[in-house]
Structure formats: structure tokens, C-alpha cells
PDB file of C-alpha atoms in Angstrom:
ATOM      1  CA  UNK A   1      63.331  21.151 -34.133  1.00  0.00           C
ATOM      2  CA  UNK A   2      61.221  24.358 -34.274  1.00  0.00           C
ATOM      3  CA  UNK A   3      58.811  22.976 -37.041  1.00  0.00           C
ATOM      4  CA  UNK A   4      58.011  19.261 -36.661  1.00  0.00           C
ATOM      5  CA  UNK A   5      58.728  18.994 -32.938  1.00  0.00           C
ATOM      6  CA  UNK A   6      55.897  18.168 -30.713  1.00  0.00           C
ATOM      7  CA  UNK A   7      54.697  16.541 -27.104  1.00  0.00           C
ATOM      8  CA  UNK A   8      52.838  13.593 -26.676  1.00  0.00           C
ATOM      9  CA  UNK A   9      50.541  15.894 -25.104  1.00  0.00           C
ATOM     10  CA  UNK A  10      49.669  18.051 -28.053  1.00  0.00           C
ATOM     11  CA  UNK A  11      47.733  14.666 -29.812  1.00  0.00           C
ATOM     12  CA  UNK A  12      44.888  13.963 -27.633  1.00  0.00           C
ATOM     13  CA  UNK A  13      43.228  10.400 -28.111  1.00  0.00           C
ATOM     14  CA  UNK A  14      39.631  12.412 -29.057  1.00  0.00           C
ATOM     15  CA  UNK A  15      40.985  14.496 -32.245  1.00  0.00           C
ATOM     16  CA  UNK A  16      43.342  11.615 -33.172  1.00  0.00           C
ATOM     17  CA  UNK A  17      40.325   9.254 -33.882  1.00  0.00           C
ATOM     18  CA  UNK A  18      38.199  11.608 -35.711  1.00  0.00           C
ATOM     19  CA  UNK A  19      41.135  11.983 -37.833  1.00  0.00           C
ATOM     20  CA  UNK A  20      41.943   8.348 -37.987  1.00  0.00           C
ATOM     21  CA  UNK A  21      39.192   8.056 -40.631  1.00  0.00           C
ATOM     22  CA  UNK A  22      39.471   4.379 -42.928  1.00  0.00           C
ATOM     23  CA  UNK A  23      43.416   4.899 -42.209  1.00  0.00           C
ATOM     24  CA  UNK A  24      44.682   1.278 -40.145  1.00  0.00           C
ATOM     25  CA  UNK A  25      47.641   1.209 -37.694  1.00  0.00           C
ATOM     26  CA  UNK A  26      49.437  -1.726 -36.795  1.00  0.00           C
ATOM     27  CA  UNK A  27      51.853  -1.699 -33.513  1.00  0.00           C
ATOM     28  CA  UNK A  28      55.181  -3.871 -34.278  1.00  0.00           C
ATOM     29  CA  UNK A  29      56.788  -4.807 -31.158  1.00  0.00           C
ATOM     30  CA  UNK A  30      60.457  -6.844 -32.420  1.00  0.00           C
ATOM     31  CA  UNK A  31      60.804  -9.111 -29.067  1.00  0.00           C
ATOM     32  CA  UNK A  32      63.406 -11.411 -27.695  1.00  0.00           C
ATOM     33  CA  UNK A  33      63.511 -12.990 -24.104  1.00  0.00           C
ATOM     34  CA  UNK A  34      61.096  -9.914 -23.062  1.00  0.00           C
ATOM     35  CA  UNK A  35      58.937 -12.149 -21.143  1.00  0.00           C
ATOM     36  CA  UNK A  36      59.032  -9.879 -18.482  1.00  0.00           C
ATOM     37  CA  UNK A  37      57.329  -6.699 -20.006  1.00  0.00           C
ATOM     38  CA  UNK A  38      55.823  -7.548 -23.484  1.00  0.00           C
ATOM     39  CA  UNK A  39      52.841  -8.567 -21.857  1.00  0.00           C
ATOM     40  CA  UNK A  40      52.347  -5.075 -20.077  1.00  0.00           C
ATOM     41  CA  UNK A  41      52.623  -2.966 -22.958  1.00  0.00           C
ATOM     42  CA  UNK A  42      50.522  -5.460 -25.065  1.00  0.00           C
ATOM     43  CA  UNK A  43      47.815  -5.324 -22.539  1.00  0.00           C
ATOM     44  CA  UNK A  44      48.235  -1.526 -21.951  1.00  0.00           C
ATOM     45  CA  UNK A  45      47.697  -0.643 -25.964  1.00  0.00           C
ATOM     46  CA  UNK A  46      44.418  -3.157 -26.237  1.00  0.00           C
ATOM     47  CA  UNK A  47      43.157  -1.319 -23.416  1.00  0.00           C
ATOM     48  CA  UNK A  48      44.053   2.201 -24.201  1.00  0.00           C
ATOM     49  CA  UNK A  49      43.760   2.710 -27.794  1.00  0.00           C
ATOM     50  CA  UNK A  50      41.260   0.215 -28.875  1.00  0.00           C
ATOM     51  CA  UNK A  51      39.662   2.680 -31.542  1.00  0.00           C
ATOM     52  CA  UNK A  52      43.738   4.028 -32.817  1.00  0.00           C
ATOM     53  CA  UNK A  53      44.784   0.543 -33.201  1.00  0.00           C
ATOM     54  CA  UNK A  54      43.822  -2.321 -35.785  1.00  0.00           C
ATOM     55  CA  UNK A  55      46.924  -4.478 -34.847  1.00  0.00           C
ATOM     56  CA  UNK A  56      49.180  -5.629 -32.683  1.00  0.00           C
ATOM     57  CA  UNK A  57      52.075  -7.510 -33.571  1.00  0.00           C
ATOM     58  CA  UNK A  58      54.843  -8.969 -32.078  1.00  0.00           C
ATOM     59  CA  UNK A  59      57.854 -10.600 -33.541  1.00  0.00           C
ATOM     60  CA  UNK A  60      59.383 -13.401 -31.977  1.00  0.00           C
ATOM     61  CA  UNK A  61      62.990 -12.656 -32.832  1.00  0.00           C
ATOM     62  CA  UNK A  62      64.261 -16.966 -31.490  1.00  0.00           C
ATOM     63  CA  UNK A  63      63.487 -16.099 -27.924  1.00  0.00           C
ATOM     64  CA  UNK A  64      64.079 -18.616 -25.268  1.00  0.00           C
ATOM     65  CA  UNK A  65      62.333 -17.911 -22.550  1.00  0.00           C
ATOM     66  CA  UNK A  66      58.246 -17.362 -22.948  1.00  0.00           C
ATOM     67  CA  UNK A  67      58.208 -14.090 -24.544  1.00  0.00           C
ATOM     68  CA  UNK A  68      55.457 -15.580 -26.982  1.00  0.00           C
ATOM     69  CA  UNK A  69      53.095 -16.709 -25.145  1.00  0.00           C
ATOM     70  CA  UNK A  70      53.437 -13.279 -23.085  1.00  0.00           C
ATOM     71  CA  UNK A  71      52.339 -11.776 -25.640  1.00  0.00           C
ATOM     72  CA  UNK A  72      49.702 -13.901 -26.780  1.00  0.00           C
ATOM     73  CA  UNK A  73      47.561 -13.732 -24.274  1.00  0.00           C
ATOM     74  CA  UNK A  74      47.565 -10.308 -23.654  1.00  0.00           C
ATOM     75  CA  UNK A  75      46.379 -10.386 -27.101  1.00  0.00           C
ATOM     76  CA  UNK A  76      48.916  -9.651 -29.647  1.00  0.00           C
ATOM     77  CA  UNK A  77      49.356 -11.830 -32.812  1.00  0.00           C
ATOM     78  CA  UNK A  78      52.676 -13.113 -32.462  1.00  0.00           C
ATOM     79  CA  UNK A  79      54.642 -14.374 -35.623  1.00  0.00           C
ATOM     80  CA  UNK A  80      58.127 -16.362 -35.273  1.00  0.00           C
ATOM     81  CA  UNK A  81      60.787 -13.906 -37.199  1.00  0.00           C
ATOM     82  CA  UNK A  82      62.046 -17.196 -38.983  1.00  0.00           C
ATOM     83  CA  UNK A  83      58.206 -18.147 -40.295  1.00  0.00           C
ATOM     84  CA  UNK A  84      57.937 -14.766 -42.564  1.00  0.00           C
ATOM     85  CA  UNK A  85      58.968 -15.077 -45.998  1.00  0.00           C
ATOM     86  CA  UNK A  86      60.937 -18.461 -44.825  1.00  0.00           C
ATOM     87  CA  UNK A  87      61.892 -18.752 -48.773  1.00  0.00           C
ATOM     88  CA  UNK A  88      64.392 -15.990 -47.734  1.00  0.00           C
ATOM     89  CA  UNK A  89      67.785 -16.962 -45.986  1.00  0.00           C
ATOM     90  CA  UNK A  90      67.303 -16.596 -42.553  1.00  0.00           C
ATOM     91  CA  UNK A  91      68.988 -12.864 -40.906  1.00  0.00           C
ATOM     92  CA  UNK A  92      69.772 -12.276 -37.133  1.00  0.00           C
ATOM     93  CA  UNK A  93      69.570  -9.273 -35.396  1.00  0.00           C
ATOM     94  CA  UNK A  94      66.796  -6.159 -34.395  1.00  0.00           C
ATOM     95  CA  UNK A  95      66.533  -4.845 -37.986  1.00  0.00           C
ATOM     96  CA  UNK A  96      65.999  -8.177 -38.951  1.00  0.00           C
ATOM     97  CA  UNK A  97      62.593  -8.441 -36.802  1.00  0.00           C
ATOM     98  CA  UNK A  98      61.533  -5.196 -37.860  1.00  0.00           C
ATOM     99  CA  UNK A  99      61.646  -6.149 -41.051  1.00  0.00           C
ATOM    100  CA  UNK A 100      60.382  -9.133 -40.910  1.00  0.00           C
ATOM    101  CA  UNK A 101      56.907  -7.332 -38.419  1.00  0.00           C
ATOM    102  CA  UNK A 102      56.871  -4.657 -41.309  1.00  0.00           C
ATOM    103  CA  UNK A 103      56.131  -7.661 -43.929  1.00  0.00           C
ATOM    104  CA  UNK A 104      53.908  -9.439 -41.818  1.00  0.00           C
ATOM    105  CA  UNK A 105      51.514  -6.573 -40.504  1.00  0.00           C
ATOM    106  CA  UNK A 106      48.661  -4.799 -42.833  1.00  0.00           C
ATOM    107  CA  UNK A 107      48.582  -1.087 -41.272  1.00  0.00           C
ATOM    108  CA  UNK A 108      48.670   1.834 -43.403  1.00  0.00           C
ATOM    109  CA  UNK A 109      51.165   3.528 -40.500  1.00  0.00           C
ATOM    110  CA  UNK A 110      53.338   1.022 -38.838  1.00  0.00           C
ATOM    111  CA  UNK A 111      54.685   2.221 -35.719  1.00  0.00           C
ATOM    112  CA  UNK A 112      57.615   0.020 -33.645  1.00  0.00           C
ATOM    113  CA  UNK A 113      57.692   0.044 -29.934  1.00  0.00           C
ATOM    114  CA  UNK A 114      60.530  -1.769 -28.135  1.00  0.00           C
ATOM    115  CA  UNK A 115      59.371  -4.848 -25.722  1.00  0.00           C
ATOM    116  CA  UNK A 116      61.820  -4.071 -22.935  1.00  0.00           C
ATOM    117  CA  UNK A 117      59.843  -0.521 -22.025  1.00  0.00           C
ATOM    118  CA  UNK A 118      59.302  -0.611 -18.488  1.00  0.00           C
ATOM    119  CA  UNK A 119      57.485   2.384 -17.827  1.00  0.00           C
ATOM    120  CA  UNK A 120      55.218   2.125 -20.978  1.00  0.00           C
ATOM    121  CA  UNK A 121      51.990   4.164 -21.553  1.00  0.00           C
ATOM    122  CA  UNK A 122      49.690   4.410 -24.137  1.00  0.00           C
ATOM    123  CA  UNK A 123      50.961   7.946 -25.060  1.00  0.00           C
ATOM    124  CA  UNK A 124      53.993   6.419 -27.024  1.00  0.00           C
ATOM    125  CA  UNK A 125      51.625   5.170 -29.314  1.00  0.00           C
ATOM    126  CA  UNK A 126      49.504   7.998 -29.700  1.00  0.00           C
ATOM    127  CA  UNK A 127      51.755  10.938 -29.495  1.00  0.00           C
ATOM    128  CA  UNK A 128      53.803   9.201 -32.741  1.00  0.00           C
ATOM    129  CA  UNK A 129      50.661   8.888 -34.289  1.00  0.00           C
ATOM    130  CA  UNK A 130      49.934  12.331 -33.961  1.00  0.00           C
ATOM    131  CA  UNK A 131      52.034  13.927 -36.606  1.00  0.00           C
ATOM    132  CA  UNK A 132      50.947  11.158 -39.523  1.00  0.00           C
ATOM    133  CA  UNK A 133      47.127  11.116 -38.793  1.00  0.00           C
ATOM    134  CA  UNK A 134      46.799  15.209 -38.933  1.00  0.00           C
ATOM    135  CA  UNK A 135      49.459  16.028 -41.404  1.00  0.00           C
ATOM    136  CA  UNK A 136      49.830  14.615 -44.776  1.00  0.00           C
ATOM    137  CA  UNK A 137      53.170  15.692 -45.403  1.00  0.00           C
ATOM    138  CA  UNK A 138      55.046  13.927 -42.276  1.00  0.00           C
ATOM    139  CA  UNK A 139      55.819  10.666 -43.658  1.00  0.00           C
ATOM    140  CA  UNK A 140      58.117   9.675 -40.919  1.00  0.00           C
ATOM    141  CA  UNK A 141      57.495  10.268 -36.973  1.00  0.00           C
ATOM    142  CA  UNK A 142      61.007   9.684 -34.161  1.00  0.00           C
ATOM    143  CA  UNK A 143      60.199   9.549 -30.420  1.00  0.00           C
ATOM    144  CA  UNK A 144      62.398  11.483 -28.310  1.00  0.00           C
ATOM    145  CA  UNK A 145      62.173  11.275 -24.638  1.00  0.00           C
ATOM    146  CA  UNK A 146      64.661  11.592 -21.675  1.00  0.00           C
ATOM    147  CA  UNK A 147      66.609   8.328 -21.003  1.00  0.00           C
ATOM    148  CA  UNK A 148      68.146   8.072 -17.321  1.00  0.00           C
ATOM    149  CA  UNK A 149      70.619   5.467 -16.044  1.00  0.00           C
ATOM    150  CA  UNK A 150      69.882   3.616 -12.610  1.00  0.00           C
ATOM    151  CA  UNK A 151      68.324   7.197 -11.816  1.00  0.00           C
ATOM    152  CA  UNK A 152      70.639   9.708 -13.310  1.00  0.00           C
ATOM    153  CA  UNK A 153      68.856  11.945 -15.501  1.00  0.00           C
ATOM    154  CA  UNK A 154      70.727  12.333 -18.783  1.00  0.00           C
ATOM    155  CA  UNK A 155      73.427   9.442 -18.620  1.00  0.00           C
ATOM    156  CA  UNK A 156      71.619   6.824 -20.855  1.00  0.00           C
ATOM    157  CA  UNK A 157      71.970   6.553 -24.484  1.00  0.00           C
ATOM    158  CA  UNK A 158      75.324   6.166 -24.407  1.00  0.00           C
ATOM    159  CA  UNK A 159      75.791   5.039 -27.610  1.00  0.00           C
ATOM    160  CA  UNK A 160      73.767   7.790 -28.951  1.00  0.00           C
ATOM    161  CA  UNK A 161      76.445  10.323 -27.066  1.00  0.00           C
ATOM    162  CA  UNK A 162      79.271   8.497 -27.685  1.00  0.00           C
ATOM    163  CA  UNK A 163      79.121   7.125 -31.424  1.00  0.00           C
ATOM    164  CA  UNK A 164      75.540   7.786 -33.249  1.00  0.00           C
ATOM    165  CA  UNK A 165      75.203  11.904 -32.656  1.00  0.00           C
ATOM    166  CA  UNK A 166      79.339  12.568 -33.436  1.00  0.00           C
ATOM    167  CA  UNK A 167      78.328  10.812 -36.776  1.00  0.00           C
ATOM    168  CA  UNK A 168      75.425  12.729 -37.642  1.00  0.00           C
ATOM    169  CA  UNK A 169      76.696  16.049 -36.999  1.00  0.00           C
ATOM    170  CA  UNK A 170      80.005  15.131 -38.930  1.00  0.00           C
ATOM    171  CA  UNK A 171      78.276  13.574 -42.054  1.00  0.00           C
ATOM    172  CA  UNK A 172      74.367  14.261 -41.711  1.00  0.00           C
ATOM    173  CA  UNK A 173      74.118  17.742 -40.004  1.00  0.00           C
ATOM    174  CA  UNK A 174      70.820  18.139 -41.361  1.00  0.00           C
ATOM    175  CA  UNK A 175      69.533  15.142 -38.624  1.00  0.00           C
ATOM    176  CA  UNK A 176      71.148  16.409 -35.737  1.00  0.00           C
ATOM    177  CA  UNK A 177      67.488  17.883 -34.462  1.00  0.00           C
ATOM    178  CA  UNK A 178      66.644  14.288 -33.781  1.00  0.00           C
ATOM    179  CA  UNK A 179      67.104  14.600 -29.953  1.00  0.00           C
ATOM    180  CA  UNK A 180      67.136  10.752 -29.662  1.00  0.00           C
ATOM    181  CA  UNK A 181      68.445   9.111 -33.508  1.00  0.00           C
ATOM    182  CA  UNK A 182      68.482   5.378 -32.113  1.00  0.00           C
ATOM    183  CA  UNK A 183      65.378   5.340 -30.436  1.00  0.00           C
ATOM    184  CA  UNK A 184      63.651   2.488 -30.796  1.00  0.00           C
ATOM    185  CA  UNK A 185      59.983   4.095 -30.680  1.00  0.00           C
ATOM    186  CA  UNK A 186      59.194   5.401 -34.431  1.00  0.00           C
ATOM    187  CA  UNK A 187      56.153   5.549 -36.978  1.00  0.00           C
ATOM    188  CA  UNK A 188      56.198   5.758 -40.733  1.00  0.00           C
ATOM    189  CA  UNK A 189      53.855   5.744 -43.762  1.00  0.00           C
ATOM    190  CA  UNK A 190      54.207   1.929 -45.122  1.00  0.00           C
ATOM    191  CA  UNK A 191      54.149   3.384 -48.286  1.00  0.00           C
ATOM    192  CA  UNK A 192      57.433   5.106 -47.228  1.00  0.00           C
ATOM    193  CA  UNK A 193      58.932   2.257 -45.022  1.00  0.00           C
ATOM    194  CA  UNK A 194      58.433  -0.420 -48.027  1.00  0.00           C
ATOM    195  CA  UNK A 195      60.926   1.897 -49.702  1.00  0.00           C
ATOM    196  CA  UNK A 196      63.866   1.657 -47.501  1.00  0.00           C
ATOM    197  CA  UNK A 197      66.286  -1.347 -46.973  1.00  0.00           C
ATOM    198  CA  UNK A 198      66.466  -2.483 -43.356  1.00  0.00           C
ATOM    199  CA  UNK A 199      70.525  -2.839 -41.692  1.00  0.00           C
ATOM    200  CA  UNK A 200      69.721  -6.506 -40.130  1.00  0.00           C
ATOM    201  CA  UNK A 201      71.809  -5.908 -36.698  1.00  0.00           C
ATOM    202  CA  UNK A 202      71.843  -2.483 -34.414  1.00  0.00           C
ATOM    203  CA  UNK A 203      72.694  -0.093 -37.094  1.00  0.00           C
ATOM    204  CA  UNK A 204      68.943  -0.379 -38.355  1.00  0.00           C
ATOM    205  CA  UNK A 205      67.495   2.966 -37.074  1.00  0.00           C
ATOM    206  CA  UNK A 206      70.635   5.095 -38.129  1.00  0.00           C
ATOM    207  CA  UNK A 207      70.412   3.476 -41.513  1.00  0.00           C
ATOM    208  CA  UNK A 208      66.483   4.316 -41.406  1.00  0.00           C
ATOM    209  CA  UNK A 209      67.002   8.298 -40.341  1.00  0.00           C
ATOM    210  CA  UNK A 210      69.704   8.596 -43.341  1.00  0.00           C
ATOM    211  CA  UNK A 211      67.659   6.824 -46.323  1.00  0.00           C
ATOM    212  CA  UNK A 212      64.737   8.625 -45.538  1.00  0.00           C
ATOM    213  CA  UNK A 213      66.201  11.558 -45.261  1.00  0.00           C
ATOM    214  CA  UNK A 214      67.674  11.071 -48.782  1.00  0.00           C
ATOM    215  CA  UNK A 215      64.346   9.777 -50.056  1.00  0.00           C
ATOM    216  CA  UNK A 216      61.324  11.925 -48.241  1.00  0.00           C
ATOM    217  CA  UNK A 217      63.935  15.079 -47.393  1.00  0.00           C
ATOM    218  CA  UNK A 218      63.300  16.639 -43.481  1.00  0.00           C
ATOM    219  CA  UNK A 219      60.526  18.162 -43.575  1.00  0.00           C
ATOM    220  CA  UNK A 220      58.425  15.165 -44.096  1.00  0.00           C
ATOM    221  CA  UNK A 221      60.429  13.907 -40.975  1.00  0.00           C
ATOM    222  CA  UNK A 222      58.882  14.619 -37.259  1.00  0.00           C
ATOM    223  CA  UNK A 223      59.732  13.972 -33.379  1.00  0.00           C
ATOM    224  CA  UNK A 224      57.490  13.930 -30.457  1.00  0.00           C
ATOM    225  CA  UNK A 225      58.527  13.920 -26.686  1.00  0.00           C
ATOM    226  CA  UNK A 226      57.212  11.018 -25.228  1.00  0.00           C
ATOM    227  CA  UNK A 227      58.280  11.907 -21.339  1.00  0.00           C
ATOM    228  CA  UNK A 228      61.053   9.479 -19.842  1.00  0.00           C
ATOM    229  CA  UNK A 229      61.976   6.169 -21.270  1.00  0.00           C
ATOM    230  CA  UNK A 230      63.154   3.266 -18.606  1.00  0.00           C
ATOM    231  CA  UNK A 231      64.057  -0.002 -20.170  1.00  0.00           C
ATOM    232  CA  UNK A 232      66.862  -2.637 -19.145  1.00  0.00           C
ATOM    233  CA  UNK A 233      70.722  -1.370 -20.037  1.00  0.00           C
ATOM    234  CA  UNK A 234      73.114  -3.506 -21.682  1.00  0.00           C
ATOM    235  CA  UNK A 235      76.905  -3.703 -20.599  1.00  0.00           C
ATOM    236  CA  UNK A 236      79.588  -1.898 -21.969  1.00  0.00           C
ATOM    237  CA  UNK A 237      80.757  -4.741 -24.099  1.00  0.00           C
ATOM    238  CA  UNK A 238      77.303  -5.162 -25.757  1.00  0.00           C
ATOM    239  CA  UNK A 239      77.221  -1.211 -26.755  1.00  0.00           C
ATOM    240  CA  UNK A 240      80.741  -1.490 -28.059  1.00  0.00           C
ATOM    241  CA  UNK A 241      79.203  -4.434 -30.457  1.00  0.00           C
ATOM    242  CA  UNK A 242      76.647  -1.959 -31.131  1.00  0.00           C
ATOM    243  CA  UNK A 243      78.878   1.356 -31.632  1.00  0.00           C
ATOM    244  CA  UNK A 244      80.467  -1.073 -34.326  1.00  0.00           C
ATOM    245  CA  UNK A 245      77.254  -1.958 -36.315  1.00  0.00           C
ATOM    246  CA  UNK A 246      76.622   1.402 -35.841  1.00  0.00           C
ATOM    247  CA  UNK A 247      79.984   2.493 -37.794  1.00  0.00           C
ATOM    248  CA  UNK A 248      79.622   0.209 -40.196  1.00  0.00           C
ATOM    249  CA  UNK A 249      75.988   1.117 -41.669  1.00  0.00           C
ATOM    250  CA  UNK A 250      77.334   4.684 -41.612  1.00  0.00           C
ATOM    251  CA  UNK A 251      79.726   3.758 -43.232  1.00  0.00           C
ATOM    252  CA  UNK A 252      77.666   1.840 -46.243  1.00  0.00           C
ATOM    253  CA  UNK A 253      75.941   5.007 -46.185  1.00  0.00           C
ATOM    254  CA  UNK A 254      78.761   7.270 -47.328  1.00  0.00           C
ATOM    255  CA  UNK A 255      79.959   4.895 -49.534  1.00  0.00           C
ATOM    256  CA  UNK A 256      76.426   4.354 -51.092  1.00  0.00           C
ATOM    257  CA  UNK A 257      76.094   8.240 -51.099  1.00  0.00           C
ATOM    258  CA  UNK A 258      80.164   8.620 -53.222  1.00  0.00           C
ATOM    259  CA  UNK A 259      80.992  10.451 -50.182  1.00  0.00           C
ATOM    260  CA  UNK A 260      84.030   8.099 -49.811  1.00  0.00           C
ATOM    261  CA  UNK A 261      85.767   5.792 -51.592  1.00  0.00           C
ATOM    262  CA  UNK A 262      87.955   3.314 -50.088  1.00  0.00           C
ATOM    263  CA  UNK A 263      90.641   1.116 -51.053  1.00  0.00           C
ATOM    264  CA  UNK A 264      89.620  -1.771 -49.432  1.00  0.00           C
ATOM    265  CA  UNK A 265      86.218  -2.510 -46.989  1.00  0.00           C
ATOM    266  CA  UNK A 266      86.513  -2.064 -43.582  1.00  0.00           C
ATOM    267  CA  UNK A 267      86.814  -4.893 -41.378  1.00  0.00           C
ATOM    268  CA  UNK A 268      84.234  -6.411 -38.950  1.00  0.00           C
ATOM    269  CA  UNK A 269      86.127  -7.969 -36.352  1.00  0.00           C
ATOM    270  CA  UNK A 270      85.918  -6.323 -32.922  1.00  0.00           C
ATOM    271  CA  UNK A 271      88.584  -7.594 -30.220  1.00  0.00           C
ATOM    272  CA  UNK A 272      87.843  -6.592 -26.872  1.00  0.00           C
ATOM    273  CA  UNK A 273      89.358  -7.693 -23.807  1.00  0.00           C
ATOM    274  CA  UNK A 274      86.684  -7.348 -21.080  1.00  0.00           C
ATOM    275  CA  UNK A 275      85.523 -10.309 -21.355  1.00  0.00           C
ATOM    276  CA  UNK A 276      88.492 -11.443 -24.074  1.00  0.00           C
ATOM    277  CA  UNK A 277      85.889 -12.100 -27.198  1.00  0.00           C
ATOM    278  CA  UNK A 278      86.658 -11.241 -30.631  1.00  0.00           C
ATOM    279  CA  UNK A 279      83.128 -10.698 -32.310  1.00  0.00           C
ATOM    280  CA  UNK A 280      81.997 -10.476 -35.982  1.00  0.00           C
ATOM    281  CA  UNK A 281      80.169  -7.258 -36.200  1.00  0.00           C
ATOM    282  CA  UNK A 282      79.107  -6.773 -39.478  1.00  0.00           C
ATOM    283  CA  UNK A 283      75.941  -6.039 -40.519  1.00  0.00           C
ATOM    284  CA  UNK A 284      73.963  -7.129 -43.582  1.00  0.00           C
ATOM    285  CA  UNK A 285      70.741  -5.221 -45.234  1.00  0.00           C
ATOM    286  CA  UNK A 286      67.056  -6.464 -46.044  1.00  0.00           C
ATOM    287  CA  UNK A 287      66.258  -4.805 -49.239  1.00  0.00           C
ATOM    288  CA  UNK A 288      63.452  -2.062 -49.626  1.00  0.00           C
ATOM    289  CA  UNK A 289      60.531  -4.567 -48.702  1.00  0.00           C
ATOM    290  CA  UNK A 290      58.359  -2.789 -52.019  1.00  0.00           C
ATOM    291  CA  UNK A 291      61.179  -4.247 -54.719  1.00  0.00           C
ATOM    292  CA  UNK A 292      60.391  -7.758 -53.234  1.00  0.00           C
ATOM    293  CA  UNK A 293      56.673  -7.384 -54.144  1.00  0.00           C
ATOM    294  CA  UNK A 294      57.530  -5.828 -57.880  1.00  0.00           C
ATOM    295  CA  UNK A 295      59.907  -9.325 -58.303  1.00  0.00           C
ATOM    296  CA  UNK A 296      56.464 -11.568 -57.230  1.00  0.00           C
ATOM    297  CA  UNK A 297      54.154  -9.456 -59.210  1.00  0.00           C
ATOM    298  CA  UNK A 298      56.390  -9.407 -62.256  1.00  0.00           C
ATOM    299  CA  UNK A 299      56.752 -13.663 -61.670  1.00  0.00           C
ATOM    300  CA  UNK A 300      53.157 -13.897 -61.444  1.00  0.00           C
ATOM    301  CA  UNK A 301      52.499 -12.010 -64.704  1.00  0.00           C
TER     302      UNK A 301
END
């Protein structure tokens, strides 16, 4: 927190082009039924950063309502999550769009922005690019910002309070700097991201902070503070499907790591009784987007 912790503020738009350079940046923005603010932030980066950015991508993740065509004509490319490497069994879930915008996009930094922002400014994009343009040795870049709740400072990310921080200070005490570890607003290298597998369902940016941390260590790791994040909340039953994707990829993760070793897998039913639902919540993985290139090369030759 003392060492790769900045503010949005501390990357102004002038130094970050002159140290742009030949590098490209693609924005992925995973979207479903966002109809109602996709458009904004679409409009606001084409605007605002027309010299930082080289793409903008959004990822149609089976929306119903007219999230595309939002998009498309503020501008963005839009891709349908189902029409990228279709030879692949179709996947549900976030980590499954970000996945899929992370094969389908060209930057040499990727960064992901969330399509429900409501309060978006150009400054989410910029201040996460800050770390990766200037410094070669941050390969991975976390937004943290403050995240109220119908106008309570401090009570959103309740999931984060509640399930994802007691699990990184338990089992990954070196990531408990990360002042916001499911935020949906992050950068990376591509280089580095291709590397990674992807959790398919809500447990993808826990899963992220934990293999990279194994694979680039923390101090290629970064956060900025990007102000105050607004967005639309889901209902407690929807966060307790989440808290259980949640448990489950850190659960892979000790397993993976030979931190545990179990008798049996845990299971992925989740009864709860308000509404009365019993829900599948397991999650499956996307494998490290770089081995599926080696396979096609090595076909090819």
C-alpha cells in the first residue's frame, strides 16, 4: 500500500501520452442488459482519451434488452460473447465475457471497466493506465475507490466485507493491501493476462489477484484510487450466489496451491429460502488464453 498505491490524480492525460509511445490499449467493457449506461461511458472514453485509447470493446454477454446497439453507436465495437472462439463450448457468467473481450481485443494493456458505472469519468481509464505506461515493472494495475450504498459512505461491497477480504487475510495475507479485491475496474499487461485462467462466474477477479500473485509476485501488482464508484446493487440473494462462487474459486486455489487436501469436493448447491431457490453455484475456469494459441500454432506446424 505504501509502494504501488497511487490517485487517479497523480497520472495526468499530458505525461501519460508522451509515454504511451507505439504501446496500444484496448478498453473491455463485459455488458449484459446495461442499456442504460454503456452508452455513457462508451461515449465519455471516445471523447476523453482519444490519443490513450486504440479500442473499445464491448462484450455482449446474451443481453436482452439493447445493450448492443447502446454501445454501438456511441462507438464501441461490440462482439456477441457466444461469436468468439464459437469452436469452444459455450460458458456463462462475468469471467466468461472477460475472457472472451481479452481474446477478441488487440491492445498491448487491456484494461476492464464495468458497464453498470453510473458516475463514470474518463479518470478510471487513465489513472489505471498510469502505473503500466510509466513503470515497466507493474504488470498488473486494481482500482480502488469508495463504494457507498443508497448514500451511505462505506456500506457497499458487501461481499468484499463479508466473504472476499476474511479470505484473503486468512489464506493470502500478502493481498490484503488491495483496498477493493473484487473491483471490477483493473488493467494488465496482455502478455501477463494471456497467462492466467479466467473463473467463468463471479469468482473471476479473486481468482485473477491470487494467480498473479503466484505468477508476477506483488510488487509487479499496483492500485490507484479512482474517487467514488456508484453502480446498481444487487439483492442479498444474488451476493449470497456470489459469496458462493467466491468460496469456491478460493477454494480451487488452495487446493491447486497443496494447501488443502480434501476427501471429497465441495458441493455447489446453495439453498436459500428468501425467495425458496436452490441454485447451482459452481464455477468452471477458461484456461490461460496463451496455452490456446501454443495448441493452434503447434496444429498449424
Amino acid at each position: 500500500m505504501e509502494t504501488n498505491t497511487s490517485t487517479a490524480a497523480d497520472w495526468p492525460l499530458d505525461a501519460l501520452r508522451l509515454a504511451k509511445g507505439t504501446t496500444t490499449v484496448s478498453v473491455v467493457l463485459p455488458a449484459r442488459d446495461e442499456e442504460r449506461t454503456v452508452g455513457a461511458i462508451v461515449s465519455t472514453i471516445r471523447r476523453d482519451l482519444p490519443e490513450l485509447v486504440d479500442e473499445i470493446l464491448v462484450v455482449d454477454s446474451r443481453s436482452t434488452d439493447a445493450t448492443a446497439a447502446r454501445a454501438a453507436e456511441a462507438g464501441a465495437r461490440v462482439v456477441r460473447q457466444d461469436d468468439v472462439l464459437p469452436e469452444l463450448p459455450p460458458l456463462s457468467g462475468k469471467g466468461e465475457a472477460l475472457w472472451k473481450g481479452l481474446a477478441a481485443s488487440h491492445g498491448d494493456l487491456v484494461v476492464y471497466i464495468d458497464s453498470d458505472l453510473r458516475n463514470f469519468g474518463a479518470h478510471f481509464v487513465s489513472g489505471l493506465l498510469g502505473p503500466l505506461l510509466t513503470d515497466p515493472r507493474i504488470q498488473f494495475v486494481k482500482g480502488a475507490y469508495e463504494r457507498p450504498l443508497r448514500g451511505k459512505r462505506g456500506e457497499g461491497g458487501r461481499v468484499t466485507e463479508l466473504v472476499a477480504r476474511p479470505l484473503l487475510n486468512l489464506f493470502w495475507p500478502e493481498l490484503a493491501g488491495f483496498v477493493q479485491p473484487l473491483a471490477g475496474e483493473y488493467a494488465g499487461r496482455r502478455s501477463v493476462l494471456e497467462r492466467v485462467p479466467y473463473v467463468t462466474e463471479y469468482g473471476v477477479e479473486l481468482g485473477l489477484l491470487v494467480d498473479l500473485l503466484e505468477l508476477v509476485g506483488l510488487d509487479a501488482m499496483a492500485q490507484v484510487d479512482l474517487g467514488t464508484r456508484e453502480h446498481s446493487h444487487q439483492s442479498t440473494a444474488a451476493l449470497g450466489r456470489m459469496s458462493g462462487q467466491i468460496m469456491l474459486t478460493a477454494w480451487s486455489r488452495l487446493e491447486r496451491q497443496g494447501r488443502i487436501v480434501a476427501s471429497e469436493p465441495p458441493t455447489t448447491g446453495l439453498r436459500q429460502f428468501n425467495p425458496d431457490t436452490f441454485t447451482d453455484v459452481s464455477v468452471a475456469e477458461r484456461p490461460p488464453l496463451a496455452s490456446l494459441r501454443a495448441v493452434v500454432e503447434e496444429d498449424v506446424a
